[in-house]
Amino acid sequence: MTSSHRTRRPVDLQEAVAILERTPAALDAMLRGLPDGWIQAHEGGETWSPFDVIGHLIHGEQTDWLARVRIILEHGEARPFDKFDRLAQFADSPARSLDALLEEFAALRRANLRDLAALQLGPADLARTGTHPAFGRVTLGQLLATWVAHDLDHVVQISRVIARQYSDEVGPWRAYLRVISGQQG
Amino acid sequence: MTSSHRTRRPVDLQEAVAILERTPAALDAMLRGLPDGWIQAHEGGETWSPFDVIGHLIHGEQTDWLARVRIILEHGEARPFDKFDRLAQFADSPARSLDALLEEFAALRRANLRDLAALQLGPADLARTGTHPAFGRVTLGQLLATWVAHDLDHVVQISRVIARQYSDEVGPWRAYLRVISGQQG
């Protein structure tokens, strides 16, 4: 096995879905029942709390990922994707409970993955193209890879927001904790 | 609620335990049953795979966190902590399955949190001091905060290792994905 075999993978529908189908349960296990101080924590200014992130993931399931897959399949490059509202969760979810948001995210993701499976995409479909409103031409494979990486980006964000609440409390160990020091590998 | 109330928290035993008790289930939900390509993925060179990280977390439960709590309580600063072997998992777990490692981590964490509760630590105990072999004087509160942040550091690492397998596959979306671009907030 070469090194590059373990540092880069080509997009594969089954491997991508394996990540996507696990994200709701992983976030549920991390967050359900946590004290409110963790759920509402953020990194200052307009940064997001774990609560805000789950609202954002819900909005993505409702309006972004699978909708864009369908636009590519139905319209190719002729119809650009709708823009995604990255702040929609602040209008949609302020009065809801975290438990309700976690359940909604899980239900929407399940339904979207069922619909994705029903499209019976084959490897050749991953090369089909659409038009991103800012980037121009993108492929269905890039969209799927981004759906996966976007999930993980927000798992990182939630973990970082919580860990950084202890930025001072860890004392000298700060030097060993990349999540707090911000040092990149 | 002031902003700083949401960007920094003092160490509180119950709040720390709330994170520590959730980590095994969160990692189990993320990783169990994933295709081997994800489990063995790494970031090049000597960097760790998700499989390696779980072995490292097991070793911490066996030899590090609670053992150091006990040294502080029993010996104060008189006896320095034992050094922690950050590469022990490469001797301990090469031939084991990921499922077995996830189960061992969960069982060890459960037992350690049970033992921690039995110590009946109060807020004043968090100021008790011990001697770290490299840092010198540290407090029990710093040790507990680091146990929590260390969990989250490795959740971040696992998410990053997997996401970066798609560093090329996400195409132009790379600019929006901090987990891949490496841009820090």
mmCIF file of C-alpha atoms in Angstrom:
data_model
loop_
_atom_site.group_PDB
_atom_site.id
_atom_site.type_symbol
_atom_site.label_atom_id
_atom_site.label_comp_id
_atom_site.label_asym_id
_atom_site.label_seq_id
_atom_site.Cartn_x
_atom_site.Cartn_y
_atom_site.Cartn_z
ATOM 1 C CA MET A 1 0.000 0.000 0.000
ATOM 2 C CA THR A 2 1.566 3.302 -1.056
ATOM 3 C CA SER A 3 1.498 6.302 1.223
ATOM 4 C CA SER A 4 -0.709 8.286 -1.163
ATOM 5 C CA HIS A 5 -3.229 5.445 -1.025
ATOM 6 C CA ARG A 6 -3.783 6.435 2.612
ATOM 7 C CA THR A 7 -3.667 10.238 2.317
ATOM 8 C CA ARG A 8 -6.044 10.750 -0.622
ATOM 9 C CA ARG A 9 -9.095 8.807 -1.734
ATOM 10 C CA PRO A 10 -11.110 9.195 -4.921
ATOM 11 C CA VAL A 11 -14.794 9.931 -4.329
ATOM 12 C CA ASP A 12 -16.787 6.732 -4.127
ATOM 13 C CA LEU A 13 -20.518 6.941 -3.531
ATOM 14 C CA GLN A 14 -20.632 4.127 -0.967
ATOM 15 C CA GLU A 15 -17.650 5.453 0.982
ATOM 16 C CA ALA A 16 -19.093 8.973 0.994
ATOM 17 C CA VAL A 17 -22.472 7.724 2.209
ATOM 18 C CA ALA A 18 -20.738 5.747 4.970
ATOM 19 C CA ILE A 19 -19.610 9.056 6.477
ATOM 20 C CA LEU A 20 -22.822 10.971 5.768
ATOM 21 C CA GLU A 21 -25.032 8.380 7.418
ATOM 22 C CA ARG A 22 -22.962 8.416 10.631
ATOM 23 C CA THR A 23 -22.824 12.166 11.255
ATOM 24 C CA PRO A 24 -26.228 12.600 12.957
ATOM 25 C CA ALA A 25 -25.568 9.825 15.485
ATOM 26 C CA ALA A 26 -22.059 11.110 16.162
ATOM 27 C CA LEU A 27 -23.318 14.637 16.890
ATOM 28 C CA ASP A 28 -26.178 13.240 18.969
ATOM 29 C CA ALA A 29 -23.715 11.238 21.071
ATOM 30 C CA MET A 30 -21.500 14.298 21.522
ATOM 31 C CA LEU A 31 -24.178 16.843 22.375
ATOM 32 C CA ARG A 32 -27.475 15.439 23.670
ATOM 33 C CA GLY A 33 -27.905 16.195 27.350
ATOM 34 C CA LEU A 34 -24.772 18.347 27.667
ATOM 35 C CA PRO A 35 -25.015 21.259 30.111
ATOM 36 C CA ASP A 36 -26.292 24.408 28.433
ATOM 37 C CA GLY A 37 -22.969 26.178 28.963
ATOM 38 C CA TRP A 38 -21.366 23.833 26.415
ATOM 39 C CA ILE A 39 -24.241 23.992 23.930
ATOM 40 C CA GLN A 40 -24.295 27.803 23.878
ATOM 41 C CA ALA A 41 -20.508 28.261 23.957
ATOM 42 C CA HIS A 42 -18.856 30.053 21.046
ATOM 43 C CA GLU A 43 -15.505 31.539 20.025
ATOM 44 C CA GLY A 44 -16.439 35.198 20.413
ATOM 45 C CA GLY A 45 -18.048 37.794 18.151
ATOM 46 C CA GLU A 46 -20.338 36.309 15.517
ATOM 47 C CA THR A 47 -18.898 32.791 15.763
ATOM 48 C CA TRP A 48 -21.263 29.859 16.120
ATOM 49 C CA SER A 49 -22.192 27.694 19.064
ATOM 50 C CA PRO A 50 -22.826 23.936 18.804
ATOM 51 C CA PHE A 51 -26.541 24.844 18.819
ATOM 52 C CA ASP A 52 -26.082 27.164 15.835
ATOM 53 C CA VAL A 53 -24.109 24.528 13.921
ATOM 54 C CA ILE A 54 -26.885 21.946 14.144
ATOM 55 C CA GLY A 55 -29.328 24.539 12.778
ATOM 56 C CA HIS A 56 -26.942 25.164 9.888
ATOM 57 C CA LEU A 57 -26.664 21.452 9.121
ATOM 58 C CA ILE A 58 -30.474 21.198 9.059
ATOM 59 C CA HIS A 59 -30.702 24.043 6.586
ATOM 60 C CA GLY A 60 -28.149 22.306 4.353
ATOM 61 C CA GLU A 61 -30.264 19.147 4.303
ATOM 62 C CA GLN A 62 -33.384 21.162 3.492
ATOM 63 C CA THR A 63 -32.066 23.376 0.724
ATOM 64 C CA ASP A 64 -28.532 22.605 -0.395
ATOM 65 C CA TRP A 65 -26.928 19.229 -0.938
ATOM 66 C CA LEU A 66 -29.508 16.947 -2.480
ATOM 67 C CA ALA A 67 -31.236 19.881 -4.198
ATOM 68 C CA ARG A 68 -27.967 20.606 -6.004
ATOM 69 C CA VAL A 69 -27.538 16.956 -6.964
ATOM 70 C CA ARG A 70 -30.987 17.116 -8.580
ATOM 71 C CA ILE A 71 -30.197 20.356 -10.408
ATOM 72 C CA ILE A 72 -27.093 18.742 -11.928
ATOM 73 C CA LEU A 73 -29.039 15.661 -13.012
ATOM 74 C CA GLU A 74 -31.984 17.617 -14.413
ATOM 75 C CA HIS A 75 -30.394 20.767 -15.812
ATOM 76 C CA GLY A 76 -26.639 20.174 -16.049
ATOM 77 C CA GLU A 77 -24.804 23.484 -16.302
ATOM 78 C CA ALA A 78 -27.824 25.349 -17.677
ATOM 79 C CA ARG A 79 -29.337 26.250 -14.308
ATOM 80 C CA PRO A 80 -26.974 27.560 -11.608
ATOM 81 C CA PHE A 81 -27.508 26.313 -8.060
ATOM 82 C CA ASP A 82 -29.528 28.513 -5.730
ATOM 83 C CA LYS A 83 -27.340 30.384 -3.280
ATOM 84 C CA PHE A 84 -27.099 28.847 0.171
ATOM 85 C CA ASP A 85 -28.027 31.053 3.125
ATOM 86 C CA ARG A 86 -25.270 30.439 5.663
ATOM 87 C CA LEU A 87 -27.147 32.342 8.376
ATOM 88 C CA ALA A 88 -30.615 30.827 7.939
ATOM 89 C CA GLN A 89 -30.434 28.991 11.263
ATOM 90 C CA PHE A 90 -30.624 32.264 13.158
ATOM 91 C CA ALA A 91 -34.115 32.869 11.760
ATOM 92 C CA ASP A 92 -35.267 29.240 11.903
ATOM 93 C CA SER A 93 -34.199 27.758 15.214
ATOM 94 C CA PRO A 94 -33.843 30.333 18.038
ATOM 95 C CA ALA A 95 -36.678 29.011 20.185
ATOM 96 C CA ARG A 96 -36.195 25.287 19.610
ATOM 97 C CA SER A 97 -34.469 22.756 21.834
ATOM 98 C CA LEU A 98 -31.207 21.107 20.904
ATOM 99 C CA ASP A 99 -32.843 17.682 21.147
ATOM 100 C CA ALA A 100 -35.476 18.712 18.605
ATOM 101 C CA LEU A 101 -32.775 20.009 16.245
ATOM 102 C CA LEU A 102 -30.719 16.818 16.547
ATOM 103 C CA GLU A 103 -33.794 14.744 15.721
ATOM 104 C CA GLU A 104 -34.708 16.912 12.764
ATOM 105 C CA PHE A 105 -31.180 16.729 11.371
ATOM 106 C CA ALA A 106 -31.169 12.934 11.686
ATOM 107 C CA ALA A 107 -34.576 12.572 9.997
ATOM 108 C CA LEU A 108 -33.675 14.904 7.127
ATOM 109 C CA ARG A 109 -30.331 13.185 6.545
ATOM 110 C CA ARG A 110 -31.985 9.764 6.522
ATOM 111 C CA ALA A 111 -34.574 10.913 3.984
ATOM 112 C CA ASN A 112 -31.941 12.564 1.793
ATOM 113 C CA LEU A 113 -29.728 9.486 1.743
ATOM 114 C CA ARG A 114 -32.761 7.366 0.854
ATOM 115 C CA ASP A 115 -33.521 9.726 -2.034
ATOM 116 C CA LEU A 116 -29.868 9.750 -3.083
ATOM 117 C CA ALA A 117 -29.840 5.948 -3.201
ATOM 118 C CA ALA A 118 -33.019 5.989 -5.294
ATOM 119 C CA LEU A 119 -31.187 8.037 -7.943
ATOM 120 C CA GLN A 120 -28.967 4.960 -8.527
ATOM 121 C CA LEU A 121 -25.936 7.014 -9.461
ATOM 122 C CA GLY A 122 -23.094 5.152 -11.120
ATOM 123 C CA PRO A 123 -19.403 6.101 -11.269
ATOM 124 C CA ALA A 124 -19.909 7.899 -14.608
ATOM 125 C CA ASP A 125 -22.490 10.214 -13.032
ATOM 126 C CA LEU A 126 -19.825 11.668 -10.727
ATOM 127 C CA ALA A 127 -18.343 13.465 -13.759
ATOM 128 C CA ARG A 128 -21.627 15.215 -14.612
ATOM 129 C CA THR A 129 -21.399 18.979 -14.271
ATOM 130 C CA GLY A 130 -23.407 21.866 -12.910
ATOM 131 C CA THR A 131 -22.908 25.581 -12.313
ATOM 132 C CA HIS A 132 -22.043 26.960 -8.875
ATOM 133 C CA PRO A 133 -23.118 30.615 -8.504
ATOM 134 C CA ALA A 134 -19.596 31.677 -7.420
ATOM 135 C CA PHE A 135 -17.250 28.954 -8.700
ATOM 136 C CA GLY A 136 -18.768 28.188 -12.099
ATOM 137 C CA ARG A 137 -18.428 24.597 -13.342
ATOM 138 C CA VAL A 138 -18.323 21.906 -10.682
ATOM 139 C CA THR A 139 -18.885 18.165 -10.839
ATOM 140 C CA LEU A 140 -21.345 15.949 -9.031
ATOM 141 C CA GLY A 141 -18.344 14.141 -7.519
ATOM 142 C CA GLN A 142 -17.008 17.428 -6.095
ATOM 143 C CA LEU A 143 -20.438 18.176 -4.645
ATOM 144 C CA LEU A 144 -20.571 14.772 -2.922
ATOM 145 C CA ALA A 145 -17.027 15.105 -1.580
ATOM 146 C CA THR A 146 -17.905 18.551 -0.230
ATOM 147 C CA TRP A 147 -21.048 17.257 1.492
ATOM 148 C CA VAL A 148 -18.810 14.780 3.346
ATOM 149 C CA ALA A 149 -16.030 17.259 4.174
ATOM 150 C CA HIS A 150 -18.603 19.857 5.271
ATOM 151 C CA ASP A 151 -19.999 17.433 7.862
ATOM 152 C CA LEU A 152 -16.512 16.840 9.228
ATOM 153 C CA ASP A 153 -15.670 20.547 9.157
ATOM 154 C CA HIS A 154 -18.559 21.142 11.528
ATOM 155 C CA VAL A 155 -17.643 18.215 13.793
ATOM 156 C CA VAL A 156 -14.244 19.900 14.052
ATOM 157 C CA GLN A 157 -15.872 23.262 14.754
ATOM 158 C CA ILE A 158 -18.077 21.921 17.547
ATOM 159 C CA SER A 159 -15.131 20.120 19.145
ATOM 160 C CA ARG A 160 -12.952 23.212 18.875
ATOM 161 C CA VAL A 161 -15.586 25.572 20.318
ATOM 162 C CA ILE A 162 -16.019 23.341 23.351
ATOM 163 C CA ALA A 163 -12.306 22.652 23.860
ATOM 164 C CA ARG A 164 -11.409 26.333 23.665
ATOM 165 C CA GLN A 165 -13.650 27.086 26.613
ATOM 166 C CA TYR A 166 -10.737 25.560 28.548
ATOM 167 C CA SER A 167 -7.996 27.532 26.743
ATOM 168 C CA ASP A 168 -6.870 29.062 30.033
ATOM 169 C CA GLU A 169 -7.838 26.180 32.284
ATOM 170 C CA VAL A 170 -5.444 23.670 30.703
ATOM 171 C CA GLY A 171 -2.468 25.750 31.860
ATOM 172 C CA PRO A 172 0.901 24.620 30.473
ATOM 173 C CA TRP A 173 -0.660 21.653 28.620
ATOM 174 C CA ARG A 174 -1.872 24.204 26.093
ATOM 175 C CA ALA A 175 1.374 23.632 24.173
ATOM 176 C CA TYR A 176 0.415 19.982 23.528
ATOM 177 C CA LEU A 177 -3.178 20.647 22.449
ATOM 178 C CA ARG A 178 -3.477 21.633 18.808
ATOM 179 C CA VAL A 179 -7.215 22.223 19.186
ATOM 180 C CA ILE A 180 -6.401 25.070 21.566
ATOM 181 C CA SER A 181 -3.035 26.304 20.306
ATOM 182 C CA GLY A 182 -4.348 26.484 16.758
ATOM 183 C CA GLN A 183 -1.157 24.923 15.428
ATOM 184 C CA GLN A 184 -1.825 23.076 12.190
ATOM 185 C CA GLY A 185 -0.273 19.781 11.198
ATOM 186 C CA MET B 1 -24.892 36.983 29.655
ATOM 187 C CA THR B 2 -21.540 38.504 28.797
ATOM 188 C CA SER B 3 -19.601 37.375 25.792
ATOM 189 C CA SER B 4 -16.762 36.010 27.917
ATOM 190 C CA HIS B 5 -19.304 33.855 29.708
ATOM 191 C CA ARG B 6 -19.654 31.968 26.427
ATOM 192 C CA THR B 7 -16.018 31.850 25.301
ATOM 193 C CA ARG B 8 -14.337 30.636 28.502
ATOM 194 C CA ARG B 9 -15.578 28.383 31.271
ATOM 195 C CA PRO B 10 -13.962 27.607 34.620
ATOM 196 C CA VAL B 11 -13.314 23.909 35.187
ATOM 197 C CA ASP B 12 -16.271 22.261 36.865
ATOM 198 C CA LEU B 13 -16.108 18.558 37.634
ATOM 199 C CA GLN B 14 -19.660 17.783 36.482
ATOM 200 C CA GLU B 15 -19.269 19.747 33.255
ATOM 201 C CA ALA B 16 -15.924 18.089 32.518
ATOM 202 C CA VAL B 17 -17.358 14.624 33.143
ATOM 203 C CA ALA B 18 -20.295 15.433 30.842
ATOM 204 C CA ILE B 19 -17.821 15.648 27.950
ATOM 205 C CA LEU B 20 -15.616 12.744 29.061
ATOM 206 C CA GLU B 21 -18.523 10.322 29.367
ATOM 207 C CA ARG B 22 -19.767 11.104 25.833
ATOM 208 C CA THR B 23 -16.508 10.680 23.889
ATOM 209 C CA PRO B 24 -16.547 6.869 23.529
ATOM 210 C CA ALA B 25 -20.088 6.821 22.097
ATOM 211 C CA ALA B 26 -19.315 9.735 19.787
ATOM 212 C CA LEU B 27 -16.234 7.983 18.366
ATOM 213 C CA ASP B 28 -18.136 4.710 18.120
ATOM 214 C CA ALA B 29 -20.896 6.434 16.128
ATOM 215 C CA MET B 30 -18.329 8.051 13.829
ATOM 216 C CA LEU B 31 -16.135 5.041 13.161
ATOM 217 C CA ARG B 32 -17.742 1.643 13.750
ATOM 218 C CA GLY B 33 -18.367 -0.136 10.477
ATOM 219 C CA LEU B 34 -16.635 2.443 8.301
ATOM 220 C CA PRO B 35 -14.818 1.085 5.245
ATOM 221 C CA ASP B 36 -11.200 0.235 6.026
ATOM 222 C CA GLY B 37 -9.916 2.974 3.737
ATOM 223 C CA TRP B 38 -11.255 5.582 6.172
ATOM 224 C CA ILE B 39 -10.057 3.789 9.297
ATOM 225 C CA GLN B 40 -6.496 3.414 8.011
ATOM 226 C CA ALA B 41 -6.286 6.857 6.397
ATOM 227 C CA HIS B 42 -3.638 9.280 7.665
ATOM 228 C CA GLU B 43 -2.051 12.617 6.790
ATOM 229 C CA GLY B 44 1.268 11.290 5.496
ATOM 230 C CA GLY B 45 4.587 10.365 7.104
ATOM 231 C CA GLU B 46 4.273 9.308 10.728
ATOM 232 C CA THR B 47 0.832 10.887 11.241
ATOM 233 C CA TRP B 48 -1.893 8.810 12.851
ATOM 234 C CA SER B 49 -4.928 7.084 11.420
ATOM 235 C CA PRO B 50 -8.316 6.937 13.221
ATOM 236 C CA PHE B 51 -7.299 3.390 14.237
ATOM 237 C CA ASP B 52 -4.058 4.678 15.798
ATOM 238 C CA VAL B 53 -5.911 7.435 17.672
ATOM 239 C CA ILE B 54 -8.255 4.999 19.402
ATOM 240 C CA GLY B 55 -5.235 2.983 20.556
ATOM 241 C CA HIS B 56 -3.700 6.177 21.941
ATOM 242 C CA LEU B 57 -6.904 7.045 23.829
ATOM 243 C CA ILE B 58 -6.913 3.538 25.362
ATOM 244 C CA HIS B 59 -3.363 3.953 26.566
ATOM 245 C CA GLY B 60 -4.282 7.283 28.184
ATOM 246 C CA GLU B 61 -7.101 5.619 30.113
ATOM 247 C CA GLN B 62 -4.780 2.834 31.210
ATOM 248 C CA THR B 63 -1.778 4.835 32.326
ATOM 249 C CA ASP B 64 -2.253 8.591 32.283
ATOM 250 C CA TRP B 65 -5.300 10.593 33.382
ATOM 251 C CA LEU B 66 -6.712 8.922 36.451
ATOM 252 C CA ALA B 67 -3.284 7.688 37.501
ATOM 253 C CA ARG B 68 -2.110 11.300 37.614
ATOM 254 C CA VAL B 69 -5.180 12.370 39.588
ATOM 255 C CA ARG B 70 -4.261 9.723 42.161
ATOM 256 C CA ILE B 71 -0.622 10.829 42.309
ATOM 257 C CA ILE B 72 -1.725 14.394 43.054
ATOM 258 C CA LEU B 73 -4.101 13.236 45.784
ATOM 259 C CA GLU B 74 -1.633 10.824 47.370
ATOM 260 C CA HIS B 75 1.721 12.518 46.872
ATOM 261 C CA GLY B 76 1.076 16.157 45.919
ATOM 262 C CA GLU B 77 4.154 17.661 44.292
ATOM 263 C CA ALA B 78 6.549 15.185 45.920
ATOM 264 C CA ARG B 79 6.239 12.501 43.252
ATOM 265 C CA PRO B 80 6.350 13.612 39.606
ATOM 266 C CA PHE B 81 3.932 11.954 37.189
ATOM 267 C CA ASP B 82 5.214 9.075 35.122
ATOM 268 C CA LYS B 83 5.959 10.057 31.546
ATOM 269 C CA PHE B 84 3.264 9.185 29.053
ATOM 270 C CA ASP B 85 4.268 7.063 26.061
ATOM 271 C CA ARG B 86 2.649 8.778 23.103
ATOM 272 C CA LEU B 87 3.530 5.890 20.763
ATOM 273 C CA ALA B 88 2.457 2.967 22.945
ATOM 274 C CA GLN B 89 -0.476 2.088 20.686
ATOM 275 C CA PHE B 90 1.892 0.948 17.943
ATOM 276 C CA ALA B 91 3.145 -1.848 20.212
ATOM 277 C CA ASP B 92 -0.231 -2.640 21.799
ATOM 278 C CA SER B 93 -2.856 -2.716 19.076
ATOM 279 C CA PRO B 94 -1.526 -3.622 15.620
ATOM 280 C CA ALA B 95 -3.388 -6.905 15.260
ATOM 281 C CA ARG B 96 -6.672 -5.927 16.899
ATOM 282 C CA SER B 97 -9.933 -4.901 15.270
ATOM 283 C CA LEU B 98 -11.278 -1.371 15.476
ATOM 284 C CA ASP B 99 -14.478 -2.667 17.080
ATOM 285 C CA ALA B 100 -12.460 -4.292 19.869
ATOM 286 C CA LEU B 101 -10.523 -1.071 20.445
ATOM 287 C CA LEU B 102 -13.709 1.028 20.572
ATOM 288 C CA GLU B 103 -15.182 -1.349 23.136
ATOM 289 C CA GLU B 104 -12.041 -1.339 25.249
ATOM 290 C CA PHE B 105 -11.876 2.454 25.230
ATOM 291 C CA ALA B 106 -15.527 2.692 26.305
ATOM 292 C CA ALA B 107 -15.073 0.162 29.113
ATOM 293 C CA LEU B 108 -11.909 1.813 30.433
ATOM 294 C CA ARG B 109 -13.463 5.284 30.330
ATOM 295 C CA ARG B 110 -16.566 4.046 32.163
ATOM 296 C CA ALA B 111 -14.433 2.456 34.879
ATOM 297 C CA ASN B 112 -12.220 5.540 35.217
ATOM 298 C CA LEU B 113 -15.188 7.889 35.556
ATOM 299 C CA ARG B 114 -16.683 5.566 38.166
ATOM 300 C CA ASP B 115 -13.402 5.679 40.092
ATOM 301 C CA LEU B 116 -13.181 9.442 39.665
ATOM 302 C CA ALA B 117 -16.679 9.856 41.116
ATOM 303 C CA ALA B 118 -15.699 7.649 44.057
ATOM 304 C CA LEU B 119 -12.937 10.118 44.929
ATOM 305 C CA GLN B 120 -15.698 12.654 45.714
ATOM 306 C CA LEU B 121 -13.596 15.618 44.684
ATOM 307 C CA GLY B 122 -14.872 19.026 45.730
ATOM 308 C CA PRO B 123 -14.123 22.436 44.174
ATOM 309 C CA ALA B 124 -11.207 23.001 46.592
ATOM 310 C CA ASP B 125 -9.490 19.829 45.359
ATOM 311 C CA LEU B 126 -9.120 21.364 41.895
ATOM 312 C CA ALA B 127 -6.415 23.657 43.324
ATOM 313 C CA ARG B 128 -4.309 20.751 44.616
ATOM 314 C CA THR B 129 -0.946 20.515 42.917
ATOM 315 C CA GLY B 130 1.333 17.907 41.436
ATOM 316 C CA THR B 131 4.544 17.814 39.421
ATOM 317 C CA HIS B 132 4.529 17.267 35.675
ATOM 318 C CA PRO B 133 7.854 15.806 34.431
ATOM 319 C CA ALA B 134 8.273 18.600 31.845
ATOM 320 C CA PHE B 135 6.086 21.486 33.072
ATOM 321 C CA GLY B 136 6.688 21.356 36.815
ATOM 322 C CA ARG B 137 3.800 22.435 39.039
ATOM 323 C CA VAL B 138 0.314 21.823 37.670
ATOM 324 C CA THR B 139 -3.079 21.688 39.338
ATOM 325 C CA LEU B 140 -5.679 18.954 39.459
ATOM 326 C CA GLY B 141 -8.058 21.374 37.712
ATOM 327 C CA GLN B 142 -5.579 21.815 34.849
ATOM 328 C CA LEU B 143 -5.245 18.042 34.574
ATOM 329 C CA LEU B 144 -9.032 17.600 34.349
ATOM 330 C CA ALA B 145 -9.383 20.406 31.789
ATOM 331 C CA THR B 146 -6.631 18.780 29.713
ATOM 332 C CA TRP B 147 -8.304 15.362 29.846
ATOM 333 C CA VAL B 148 -11.402 16.999 28.302
ATOM 334 C CA ALA B 149 -9.540 19.071 25.713
ATOM 335 C CA HIS B 150 -7.388 16.059 24.775
ATOM 336 C CA ASP B 151 -10.519 14.052 23.911
ATOM 337 C CA LEU B 152 -11.749 16.862 21.691
ATOM 338 C CA ASP B 153 -8.312 17.333 20.127
ATOM 339 C CA HIS B 154 -8.477 13.746 18.908
ATOM 340 C CA VAL B 155 -12.070 14.054 17.683
ATOM 341 C CA VAL B 156 -10.771 16.980 15.624
ATOM 342 C CA GLN B 157 -7.821 14.906 14.414
ATOM 343 C CA ILE B 158 -9.971 11.981 13.286
ATOM 344 C CA SER B 159 -12.385 14.305 11.481
ATOM 345 C CA ARG B 160 -9.514 16.150 9.819
ATOM 346 C CA VAL B 161 -7.720 12.983 8.702
ATOM 347 C CA ILE B 162 -10.871 11.692 7.033
ATOM 348 C CA ALA B 163 -11.894 15.024 5.492
ATOM 349 C CA ARG B 164 -8.438 15.607 4.023
ATOM 350 C CA GLN B 165 -8.695 12.397 2.030
ATOM 351 C CA TYR B 166 -10.983 14.552 -0.144
ATOM 352 C CA SER B 167 -8.623 17.561 -0.298
ATOM 353 C CA ASP B 168 -8.457 17.304 -4.072
ATOM 354 C CA GLU B 169 -11.913 15.848 -4.628
ATOM 355 C CA VAL B 170 -13.794 18.863 -3.259
ATOM 356 C CA GLY B 171 -12.418 21.039 -6.077
ATOM 357 C CA PRO B 172 -13.146 24.769 -5.711
ATOM 358 C CA TRP B 173 -15.142 24.240 -2.477
ATOM 359 C CA ARG B 174 -11.783 23.783 -0.789
ATOM 360 C CA ALA B 175 -11.790 27.546 -0.105
ATOM 361 C CA TYR B 176 -14.899 27.203 2.111
ATOM 362 C CA LEU B 177 -13.698 24.187 4.107
ATOM 363 C CA ARG B 178 -11.430 25.111 6.992
ATOM 364 C CA VAL B 179 -10.839 21.465 7.815
ATOM 365 C CA ILE B 180 -9.107 21.121 4.443
ATOM 366 C CA SER B 181 -7.660 24.595 3.869
ATOM 367 C CA GLY B 182 -6.128 24.638 7.327
ATOM 368 C CA GLN B 183 -7.272 28.212 7.868
ATOM 369 C CA GLN B 184 -7.754 28.886 11.569
ATOM 370 C CA GLY B 185 -10.512 30.986 13.052
#
